[in-house]
Amino acid sequence: MSFDILFSFRVTPTEHAGVKALAEQRGLSVSALVRSMIERELEAYPRREQRKQEAFDQILYLAILLDGVYAQREPDLRSKLIQVWRDRLAEEGRTHG
C-alpha cells in the first residue's frame, strides 16, 4: 500500500510523548500507530451510528408503550405528564416537534 498524502497537525508535548510511548510499546512507528488509530475510527463510525439509531428506536418504542399504558389506565395522569414534559422542553427553549 502506498501512502501518498501527508497529514500534518500540531499536538502538545504531552500528547506527543503519549503517542510516542504507545507506539514504542506496540513496536510501531508513530506514523503506523496514527494510521491504525485513524483506520479504527473510520471503521467504528458506521457501527456507532447504527447503535445510536437502535437506541433511539428502542426509546421511541418505550415511549409509545408507556403512552399507551397511561392512555388506557391513567388518562388524567397521562395528560399531566405530557404537560410536564412540554413545560420542561419550553424551559429549555426546545419544542416537542
mmCIF file of N, CA, C and O in Angstrom:
data_model
loop_
_atom_site.group_PDB
_atom_site.id
_atom_site.type_symbol
_atom_site.label_atom_id
_atom_site.label_comp_id
_atom_site.label_asym_id
_atom_site.label_seq_id
_atom_site.Cartn_x
_atom_site.Cartn_y
_atom_site.Cartn_z
ATOM 1 N N MET A 1 0.845 -1.172 0.000
ATOM 2 C CA MET A 1 0.000 0.000 0.000
ATOM 3 C C MET A 1 0.886 1.229 0.000
ATOM 4 O O MET A 1 1.835 1.317 0.762
ATOM 5 N N SER A 2 0.563 2.149 -0.861
ATOM 6 C CA SER A 2 1.355 3.370 -0.877
ATOM 7 C C SER A 2 0.634 4.460 -0.093
ATOM 8 O O SER A 2 -0.588 4.516 -0.053
ATOM 9 N N PHE A 3 1.429 5.296 0.514
ATOM 10 C CA PHE A 3 0.896 6.398 1.298
ATOM 11 C C PHE A 3 1.299 7.685 0.601
ATOM 12 O O PHE A 3 2.436 8.126 0.703
ATOM 13 N N ASP A 4 0.363 8.261 -0.130
ATOM 14 C CA ASP A 4 0.657 9.414 -0.976
ATOM 15 C C ASP A 4 0.350 10.753 -0.325
ATOM 16 O O ASP A 4 0.865 11.776 -0.740
ATOM 17 N N ILE A 5 -0.519 10.748 0.666
ATOM 18 C CA ILE A 5 -0.979 12.010 1.239
ATOM 19 C C ILE A 5 -0.374 12.181 2.623
ATOM 20 O O ILE A 5 -0.379 11.272 3.448
ATOM 21 N N LEU A 6 0.131 13.370 2.864
ATOM 22 C CA LEU A 6 0.769 13.684 4.134
ATOM 23 C C LEU A 6 -0.213 14.424 5.034
ATOM 24 O O LEU A 6 -0.823 15.411 4.620
ATOM 25 N N PHE A 7 -0.386 13.924 6.236
ATOM 26 C CA PHE A 7 -1.152 14.638 7.260
ATOM 27 C C PHE A 7 -0.159 15.373 8.136
ATOM 28 O O PHE A 7 0.858 14.807 8.535
ATOM 29 N N SER A 8 -0.471 16.590 8.468
ATOM 30 C CA SER A 8 0.384 17.362 9.349
ATOM 31 C C SER A 8 -0.509 18.107 10.326
ATOM 32 O O SER A 8 -1.425 18.820 9.915
ATOM 33 N N PHE A 9 -0.252 17.921 11.609
ATOM 34 C CA PHE A 9 -1.043 18.631 12.606
ATOM 35 C C PHE A 9 -0.205 18.794 13.868
ATOM 36 O O PHE A 9 0.771 18.091 14.086
ATOM 37 N N ARG A 10 -0.596 19.724 14.673
ATOM 38 C CA ARG A 10 0.144 20.036 15.891
ATOM 39 C C ARG A 10 -0.466 19.320 17.086
ATOM 40 O O ARG A 10 -1.682 19.159 17.158
ATOM 41 N N VAL A 11 0.397 18.894 18.001
ATOM 42 C CA VAL A 11 -0.031 18.285 19.255
ATOM 43 C C VAL A 11 0.771 18.907 20.392
ATOM 44 O O VAL A 11 1.820 19.516 20.165
ATOM 45 N N THR A 12 0.285 18.722 21.588
ATOM 46 C CA THR A 12 1.020 19.223 22.746
ATOM 47 C C THR A 12 2.198 18.295 23.024
ATOM 48 O O THR A 12 2.207 17.139 22.577
ATOM 49 N N PRO A 13 3.182 18.755 23.773
ATOM 50 C CA PRO A 13 4.290 17.868 24.136
ATOM 51 C C PRO A 13 3.813 16.627 24.888
ATOM 52 O O PRO A 13 4.349 15.530 24.686
ATOM 53 N N THR A 14 2.794 16.776 25.707
ATOM 54 C CA THR A 14 2.261 15.626 26.452
ATOM 55 C C THR A 14 1.623 14.620 25.511
ATOM 56 O O THR A 14 1.828 13.410 25.649
ATOM 57 N N GLU A 15 0.845 15.116 24.547
ATOM 58 C CA GLU A 15 0.234 14.217 23.568
ATOM 59 C C GLU A 15 1.304 13.502 22.748
ATOM 60 O O GLU A 15 1.221 12.297 22.508
ATOM 61 N N HIS A 16 2.310 14.247 22.326
ATOM 62 C CA HIS A 16 3.393 13.650 21.544
ATOM 63 C C HIS A 16 4.095 12.550 22.329
ATOM 64 O O HIS A 16 4.330 11.455 21.812
ATOM 65 N N ALA A 17 4.405 12.830 23.580
ATOM 66 C CA ALA A 17 5.079 11.831 24.419
ATOM 67 C C ALA A 17 4.205 10.598 24.596
ATOM 68 O O ALA A 17 4.698 9.462 24.547
ATOM 69 N N GLY A 18 2.905 10.811 24.780
ATOM 70 C CA GLY A 18 1.990 9.681 24.950
ATOM 71 C C GLY A 18 1.893 8.822 23.702
ATOM 72 O O GLY A 18 1.937 7.593 23.778
ATOM 73 N N VAL A 19 1.775 9.459 22.550
ATOM 74 C CA VAL A 19 1.688 8.713 21.294
ATOM 75 C C VAL A 19 2.994 7.990 21.014
ATOM 76 O O VAL A 19 3.007 6.821 20.612
ATOM 77 N N LYS A 20 4.100 8.670 21.242
ATOM 78 C CA LYS A 20 5.410 8.049 21.002
ATOM 79 C C LYS A 20 5.618 6.842 21.917
ATOM 80 O O LYS A 20 6.067 5.778 21.467
ATOM 81 N N ALA A 21 5.257 6.970 23.185
ATOM 82 C CA ALA A 21 5.408 5.863 24.129
ATOM 83 C C ALA A 21 4.512 4.692 23.730
ATOM 84 O O ALA A 21 4.933 3.527 23.798
ATOM 85 N N LEU A 22 3.293 4.978 23.334
ATOM 86 C CA LEU A 22 2.375 3.913 22.923
ATOM 87 C C LEU A 22 2.884 3.208 21.677
ATOM 88 O O LEU A 22 2.828 1.976 21.580
ATOM 89 N N ALA A 23 3.391 3.982 20.726
ATOM 90 C CA ALA A 23 3.953 3.387 19.506
ATOM 91 C C ALA A 23 5.120 2.469 19.847
ATOM 92 O O ALA A 23 5.204 1.342 19.347
ATOM 93 N N GLU A 24 6.014 2.936 20.708
ATOM 94 C CA GLU A 24 7.159 2.110 21.112
ATOM 95 C C GLU A 24 6.697 0.844 21.819
ATOM 96 O O GLU A 24 7.225 -0.244 21.589
ATOM 97 N N GLN A 25 5.704 0.987 22.682
ATOM 98 C CA GLN A 25 5.171 -0.160 23.416
ATOM 99 C C GLN A 25 4.612 -1.213 22.464
ATOM 100 O O GLN A 25 4.739 -2.410 22.702
ATOM 101 N N ARG A 26 4.028 -0.777 21.367
ATOM 102 C CA ARG A 26 3.426 -1.698 20.408
ATOM 103 C C ARG A 26 4.375 -2.087 19.286
ATOM 104 O O ARG A 26 4.004 -2.829 18.377
ATOM 105 N N GLY A 27 5.594 -1.569 19.343
ATOM 106 C CA GLY A 27 6.574 -1.904 18.314
ATOM 107 C C GLY A 27 6.256 -1.297 16.966
ATOM 108 O O GLY A 27 6.556 -1.889 15.925
ATOM 109 N N LEU A 28 5.670 -0.120 16.972
ATOM 110 C CA LEU A 28 5.288 0.562 15.744
ATOM 111 C C LEU A 28 5.966 1.911 15.666
ATOM 112 O O LEU A 28 6.404 2.459 16.673
ATOM 113 N N SER A 29 5.984 2.453 14.465
ATOM 114 C CA SER A 29 6.381 3.849 14.323
ATOM 115 C C SER A 29 5.177 4.704 14.722
ATOM 116 O O SER A 29 4.043 4.228 14.746
ATOM 117 N N VAL A 30 5.439 5.967 15.002
ATOM 118 C CA VAL A 30 4.337 6.876 15.322
ATOM 119 C C VAL A 30 3.375 6.948 14.142
ATOM 120 O O VAL A 30 2.154 6.923 14.320
ATOM 121 N N SER A 31 3.904 6.998 12.935
ATOM 122 C CA SER A 31 3.043 7.057 11.738
ATOM 123 C C SER A 31 2.144 5.832 11.641
ATOM 124 O O SER A 31 0.941 5.957 11.369
ATOM 125 N N ALA A 32 2.705 4.657 11.859
ATOM 126 C CA ALA A 32 1.912 3.427 11.776
ATOM 127 C C ALA A 32 0.835 3.401 12.858
ATOM 128 O O ALA A 32 -0.298 2.978 12.609
ATOM 129 N N LEU A 33 1.174 3.854 14.051
ATOM 130 C CA LEU A 33 0.191 3.892 15.128
ATOM 131 C C LEU A 33 -0.949 4.855 14.787
ATOM 132 O O LEU A 33 -2.124 4.508 14.924
ATOM 133 N N VAL A 34 -0.610 6.045 14.321
ATOM 134 C CA VAL A 34 -1.645 7.039 13.991
ATOM 135 C C VAL A 34 -2.506 6.527 12.833
ATOM 136 O O VAL A 34 -3.729 6.666 12.859
ATOM 137 N N ARG A 35 -1.900 5.895 11.824
ATOM 138 C CA ARG A 35 -2.689 5.318 10.733
ATOM 139 C C ARG A 35 -3.661 4.272 11.260
ATOM 140 O O ARG A 35 -4.833 4.243 10.877
ATOM 141 N N SER A 36 -3.202 3.405 12.166
ATOM 142 C CA SER A 36 -4.093 2.366 12.705
ATOM 143 C C SER A 36 -5.215 2.984 13.534
ATOM 144 O O SER A 36 -6.345 2.508 13.510
ATOM 145 N N MET A 37 -4.910 4.077 14.242
ATOM 146 C CA MET A 37 -5.956 4.760 15.014
ATOM 147 C C MET A 37 -7.005 5.350 14.071
ATOM 148 O O MET A 37 -8.213 5.266 14.331
ATOM 149 N N ILE A 38 -6.560 5.950 12.991
ATOM 150 C CA ILE A 38 -7.481 6.529 12.008
ATOM 151 C C ILE A 38 -8.334 5.433 11.380
ATOM 152 O O ILE A 38 -9.556 5.576 11.242
ATOM 153 N N GLU A 39 -7.709 4.316 11.006
ATOM 154 C CA GLU A 39 -8.449 3.203 10.406
ATOM 155 C C GLU A 39 -9.515 2.669 11.370
ATOM 156 O O GLU A 39 -10.656 2.435 10.964
ATOM 157 N N ARG A 40 -9.150 2.490 12.647
ATOM 158 C CA ARG A 40 -10.123 2.003 13.641
ATOM 159 C C ARG A 40 -11.287 2.974 13.793
ATOM 160 O O ARG A 40 -12.445 2.577 13.876
ATOM 161 N N GLU A 41 -10.980 4.255 13.831
ATOM 162 C CA GLU A 41 -12.032 5.263 13.981
ATOM 163 C C GLU A 41 -12.965 5.263 12.776
ATOM 164 O O GLU A 41 -14.188 5.322 12.921
ATOM 165 N N LEU A 42 -12.411 5.176 11.570
ATOM 166 C CA LEU A 42 -13.232 5.164 10.366
ATOM 167 C C LEU A 42 -14.094 3.904 10.285
ATOM 168 O O LEU A 42 -15.242 3.952 9.833
ATOM 169 N N GLU A 43 -13.571 2.778 10.722
ATOM 170 C CA GLU A 43 -14.342 1.536 10.720
ATOM 171 C C GLU A 43 -15.426 1.551 11.794
ATOM 172 O O GLU A 43 -16.502 0.985 11.611
ATOM 173 N N ALA A 44 -15.161 2.185 12.921
ATOM 174 C CA ALA A 44 -16.104 2.182 14.045
ATOM 175 C C ALA A 44 -17.271 3.129 13.836
ATOM 176 O O ALA A 44 -18.355 2.906 14.372
ATOM 177 N N TYR A 45 -17.097 4.180 13.060
ATOM 178 C CA TYR A 45 -18.134 5.210 12.922
ATOM 179 C C TYR A 45 -19.486 4.658 12.476
ATOM 180 O O TYR A 45 -20.494 4.944 13.121
ATOM 181 N N PRO A 46 -19.550 3.859 11.400
ATOM 182 C CA PRO A 46 -20.872 3.349 10.991
ATOM 183 C C PRO A 46 -21.534 2.493 12.077
ATOM 184 O O PRO A 46 -22.736 2.579 12.285
ATOM 185 N N ARG A 47 -20.756 1.683 12.791
ATOM 186 C CA ARG A 47 -21.324 0.846 13.858
ATOM 187 C C ARG A 47 -21.860 1.713 14.985
ATOM 188 O O ARG A 47 -22.919 1.442 15.536
ATOM 189 N N ARG A 48 -21.119 2.770 15.337
ATOM 190 C CA ARG A 48 -21.566 3.676 16.398
ATOM 191 C C ARG A 48 -22.873 4.348 16.014
ATOM 192 O O ARG A 48 -23.795 4.454 16.821
ATOM 193 N N GLU A 49 -22.957 4.808 14.771
ATOM 194 C CA GLU A 49 -24.175 5.456 14.303
ATOM 195 C C GLU A 49 -25.348 4.477 14.280
ATOM 196 O O GLU A 49 -26.472 4.837 14.612
ATOM 197 N N GLN A 50 -25.075 3.234 13.896
ATOM 198 C CA GLN A 50 -26.128 2.218 13.879
ATOM 199 C C GLN A 50 -26.614 1.932 15.302
ATOM 200 O O GLN A 50 -27.814 1.844 15.537
ATOM 201 N N ARG A 51 -25.679 1.815 16.255
ATOM 202 C CA ARG A 51 -26.068 1.576 17.656
ATOM 203 C C ARG A 51 -26.866 2.749 18.200
ATOM 204 O O ARG A 51 -27.825 2.571 18.943
ATOM 205 N N LYS A 52 -26.473 3.967 17.823
ATOM 206 C CA LYS A 52 -27.196 5.153 18.268
ATOM 207 C C LYS A 52 -28.627 5.122 17.734
ATOM 208 O O LYS A 52 -29.578 5.384 18.465
ATOM 209 N N GLN A 53 -28.803 4.774 16.459
ATOM 210 C CA GLN A 53 -30.138 4.703 15.867
ATOM 211 C C GLN A 53 -30.961 3.611 16.534
ATOM 212 O O GLN A 53 -32.150 3.799 16.809
ATOM 213 N N GLU A 54 -30.350 2.457 16.822
ATOM 214 C CA GLU A 54 -31.062 1.385 17.509
ATOM 215 C C GLU A 54 -31.520 1.827 18.892
ATOM 216 O O GLU A 54 -32.635 1.517 19.315
ATOM 217 N N ALA A 55 -30.676 2.580 19.598
ATOM 218 C CA ALA A 55 -31.047 3.078 20.924
ATOM 219 C C ALA A 55 -32.218 4.048 20.810
ATOM 220 O O ALA A 55 -33.169 3.976 21.605
ATOM 221 N N PHE A 56 -32.181 4.960 19.845
ATOM 222 C CA PHE A 56 -33.303 5.888 19.643
ATOM 223 C C PHE A 56 -34.587 5.123 19.327
ATOM 224 O O PHE A 56 -35.663 5.456 19.833
ATOM 225 N N ASP A 57 -34.481 4.085 18.492
ATOM 226 C CA ASP A 57 -35.658 3.281 18.144
ATOM 227 C C ASP A 57 -36.243 2.599 19.376
ATOM 228 O O ASP A 57 -37.459 2.539 19.548
ATOM 229 N N GLN A 58 -35.387 2.087 20.252
ATOM 230 C CA GLN A 58 -35.859 1.433 21.471
ATOM 231 C C GLN A 58 -36.504 2.435 22.423
ATOM 232 O O GLN A 58 -37.534 2.136 23.045
ATOM 233 N N ILE A 59 -35.922 3.622 22.525
ATOM 234 C CA ILE A 59 -36.507 4.659 23.374
ATOM 235 C C ILE A 59 -37.874 5.072 22.833
ATOM 236 O O ILE A 59 -38.836 5.238 23.601
ATOM 237 N N LEU A 60 -37.990 5.215 21.522
ATOM 238 C CA LEU A 60 -39.273 5.563 20.921
ATOM 239 C C LEU A 60 -40.305 4.478 21.201
ATOM 240 O O LEU A 60 -41.446 4.764 21.557
ATOM 241 N N TYR A 61 -39.906 3.213 21.079
ATOM 242 C CA TYR A 61 -40.814 2.109 21.370
ATOM 243 C C TYR A 61 -41.297 2.185 22.818
ATOM 244 O O TYR A 61 -42.503 2.063 23.092
ATOM 245 N N LEU A 62 -40.382 2.407 23.749
ATOM 246 C CA LEU A 62 -40.767 2.503 25.160
ATOM 247 C C LEU A 62 -41.692 3.688 25.414
ATOM 248 O O LEU A 62 -42.644 3.589 26.198
ATOM 249 N N ALA A 63 -41.424 4.807 24.763
ATOM 250 C CA ALA A 63 -42.289 5.982 24.922
ATOM 251 C C ALA A 63 -43.695 5.684 24.414
ATOM 252 O O ALA A 63 -44.688 6.037 25.065
ATOM 253 N N ILE A 64 -43.799 5.020 23.273
ATOM 254 C CA ILE A 64 -45.111 4.671 22.719
ATOM 255 C C ILE A 64 -45.817 3.681 23.640
ATOM 256 O O ILE A 64 -47.022 3.804 23.912
ATOM 257 N N LEU A 65 -45.071 2.713 24.144
ATOM 258 C CA LEU A 65 -45.627 1.722 25.066
ATOM 259 C C LEU A 65 -46.171 2.394 26.325
ATOM 260 O O LEU A 65 -47.316 2.158 26.721
ATOM 261 N N LEU A 66 -45.361 3.251 26.939
ATOM 262 C CA LEU A 66 -45.804 3.944 28.153
ATOM 263 C C LEU A 66 -47.004 4.845 27.872
ATOM 264 O O LEU A 66 -47.943 4.914 28.685
ATOM 265 N N ASP A 67 -46.978 5.535 26.748
ATOM 266 C CA ASP A 67 -48.089 6.388 26.397
ATOM 267 C C ASP A 67 -49.374 5.570 26.279
ATOM 268 O O ASP A 67 -50.430 5.973 26.780
ATOM 269 N N GLY A 68 -49.275 4.412 25.654
ATOM 270 C CA GLY A 68 -50.446 3.542 25.517
ATOM 271 C C GLY A 68 -50.954 3.041 26.851
ATOM 272 O O GLY A 68 -52.164 3.000 27.095
ATOM 273 N N VAL A 69 -50.042 2.663 27.733
ATOM 274 C CA VAL A 69 -50.445 2.184 29.061
ATOM 275 C C VAL A 69 -51.130 3.303 29.830
ATOM 276 O O VAL A 69 -52.203 3.092 30.421
ATOM 277 N N TYR A 70 -50.531 4.489 29.846
ATOM 278 C CA TYR A 70 -51.155 5.610 30.551
ATOM 279 C C TYR A 70 -52.497 5.995 29.919
ATOM 280 O O TYR A 70 -53.452 6.311 30.628
ATOM 281 N N ALA A 71 -52.576 6.007 28.600
ATOM 282 C CA ALA A 71 -53.827 6.360 27.927
ATOM 283 C C ALA A 71 -54.934 5.386 28.309
ATOM 284 O O ALA A 71 -56.084 5.785 28.495
ATOM 285 N N GLN A 72 -54.580 4.122 28.462
ATOM 286 C CA GLN A 72 -55.560 3.086 28.793
ATOM 287 C C GLN A 72 -55.931 3.095 30.273
ATOM 288 O O GLN A 72 -57.089 3.005 30.624
ATOM 289 N N ARG A 73 -54.947 3.219 31.145
ATOM 290 C CA ARG A 73 -55.185 3.026 32.584
ATOM 291 C C ARG A 73 -55.268 4.302 33.399
ATOM 292 O O ARG A 73 -55.928 4.337 34.425
ATOM 293 N N GLU A 74 -54.540 5.332 32.981
ATOM 294 C CA GLU A 74 -54.474 6.582 33.755
ATOM 295 C C GLU A 74 -54.524 7.795 32.833
ATOM 296 O O GLU A 74 -53.568 8.555 32.732
ATOM 297 N N PRO A 75 -55.634 8.009 32.137
ATOM 298 C CA PRO A 75 -55.673 9.102 31.159
ATOM 299 C C PRO A 75 -55.404 10.476 31.775
ATOM 300 O O PRO A 75 -54.793 11.328 31.135
ATOM 301 N N ASP A 76 -55.868 10.711 33.015
ATOM 302 C CA ASP A 76 -55.617 12.009 33.646
ATOM 303 C C ASP A 76 -54.130 12.192 33.935
ATOM 304 O O ASP A 76 -53.575 13.273 33.731
ATOM 305 N N LEU A 77 -53.489 11.127 34.431
ATOM 306 C CA LEU A 77 -52.055 11.198 34.712
ATOM 307 C C LEU A 77 -51.272 11.384 33.420
ATOM 308 O O LEU A 77 -50.313 12.151 33.372
ATOM 309 N N ARG A 78 -51.709 10.723 32.363
ATOM 310 C CA ARG A 78 -51.051 10.871 31.059
ATOM 311 C C ARG A 78 -51.062 12.328 30.630
ATOM 312 O O ARG A 78 -50.042 12.880 30.221
ATOM 313 N N SER A 79 -52.199 12.975 30.733
ATOM 314 C CA SER A 79 -52.312 14.382 30.351
ATOM 315 C C SER A 79 -51.384 15.259 31.192
ATOM 316 O O SER A 79 -50.732 16.171 30.668
ATOM 317 N N LYS A 80 -51.328 14.991 32.480
ATOM 318 C CA LYS A 80 -50.448 15.769 33.362
ATOM 319 C C LYS A 80 -48.984 15.562 32.992
ATOM 320 O O LYS A 80 -48.201 16.510 32.971
ATOM 321 N N LEU A 81 -48.617 14.317 32.708
ATOM 322 C CA LEU A 81 -47.227 14.023 32.346
ATOM 323 C C LEU A 81 -46.838 14.699 31.038
ATOM 324 O O LEU A 81 -45.729 15.219 30.899
ATOM 325 N N ILE A 82 -47.743 14.683 30.080
ATOM 326 C CA ILE A 82 -47.458 15.351 28.802
ATOM 327 C C ILE A 82 -47.264 16.846 29.023
ATOM 328 O O ILE A 82 -46.351 17.456 28.451
ATOM 329 N N GLN A 83 -48.081 17.446 29.883
ATOM 330 C CA GLN A 83 -47.934 18.877 30.152
ATOM 331 C C GLN A 83 -46.617 19.171 30.863
ATOM 332 O O GLN A 83 -45.934 20.148 30.539
ATOM 333 N N VAL A 84 -46.220 18.315 31.813
ATOM 334 C CA VAL A 84 -44.929 18.484 32.493
ATOM 335 C C VAL A 84 -43.790 18.397 31.476
ATOM 336 O O VAL A 84 -42.845 19.197 31.501
ATOM 337 N N TRP A 85 -43.890 17.449 30.554
ATOM 338 C CA TRP A 85 -42.867 17.277 29.518
ATOM 339 C C TRP A 85 -42.791 18.526 28.633
ATOM 340 O O TRP A 85 -41.705 19.048 28.372
ATOM 341 N N ARG A 86 -43.941 19.032 28.213
ATOM 342 C CA ARG A 86 -43.962 20.231 27.361
ATOM 343 C C ARG A 86 -43.406 21.445 28.112
ATOM 344 O O ARG A 86 -42.665 22.250 27.540
ATOM 345 N N ASP A 87 -43.758 21.570 29.389
ATOM 346 C CA ASP A 87 -43.240 22.687 30.199
ATOM 347 C C ASP A 87 -41.720 22.609 30.320
ATOM 348 O O ASP A 87 -41.018 23.610 30.210
ATOM 349 N N ARG A 88 -41.214 21.405 30.549
ATOM 350 C CA ARG A 88 -39.767 21.222 30.689
ATOM 351 C C ARG A 88 -39.052 21.586 29.406
ATOM 352 O O ARG A 88 -38.030 22.259 29.415
ATOM 353 N N LEU A 89 -39.585 21.147 28.270
ATOM 354 C CA LEU A 89 -38.978 21.493 26.985
ATOM 355 C C LEU A 89 -39.003 23.001 26.767
ATOM 356 O O LEU A 89 -38.029 23.580 26.277
ATOM 357 N N ALA A 90 -40.112 23.642 27.130
ATOM 358 C CA ALA A 90 -40.226 25.091 26.965
ATOM 359 C C ALA A 90 -39.193 25.812 27.827
ATOM 360 O O ALA A 90 -38.588 26.794 27.385
ATOM 361 N N GLU A 91 -38.955 25.317 29.042
ATOM 362 C CA GLU A 91 -37.940 25.922 29.914
ATOM 363 C C GLU A 91 -36.561 25.847 29.278
ATOM 364 O O GLU A 91 -35.731 26.739 29.462
ATOM 365 N N GLU A 92 -36.324 24.784 28.546
ATOM 366 C CA GLU A 92 -35.016 24.590 27.897
ATOM 367 C C GLU A 92 -34.972 25.259 26.519
ATOM 368 O O GLU A 92 -33.972 25.154 25.820
ATOM 369 N N GLY A 93 -36.083 25.890 26.128
ATOM 370 C CA GLY A 93 -36.103 26.559 24.833
ATOM 371 C C GLY A 93 -36.231 25.630 23.661
ATOM 372 O O GLY A 93 -35.823 25.945 22.539
ATOM 373 N N ARG A 94 -36.796 24.437 23.897
ATOM 374 C CA ARG A 94 -36.963 23.459 22.828
ATOM 375 C C ARG A 94 -38.448 23.210 22.610
ATOM 376 O O ARG A 94 -39.275 23.587 23.421
ATOM 377 N N THR A 95 -38.779 22.599 21.487
ATOM 378 C CA THR A 95 -40.164 22.245 21.195
ATOM 379 C C THR A 95 -40.311 20.736 21.213
ATOM 380 O O THR A 95 -39.325 20.004 21.174
ATOM 381 N N HIS A 96 -41.536 20.271 21.227
ATOM 382 C CA HIS A 96 -41.793 18.833 21.271
ATOM 383 C C HIS A 96 -42.024 18.232 19.887
ATOM 384 O O HIS A 96 -42.518 17.134 19.767
ATOM 385 N N GLY A 97 -41.598 18.957 18.827
ATOM 386 C CA GLY A 97 -41.817 18.581 17.447
ATOM 387 C C GLY A 97 -41.488 17.185 17.143
ATOM 388 O O GLY A 97 -41.863 16.514 16.295
#
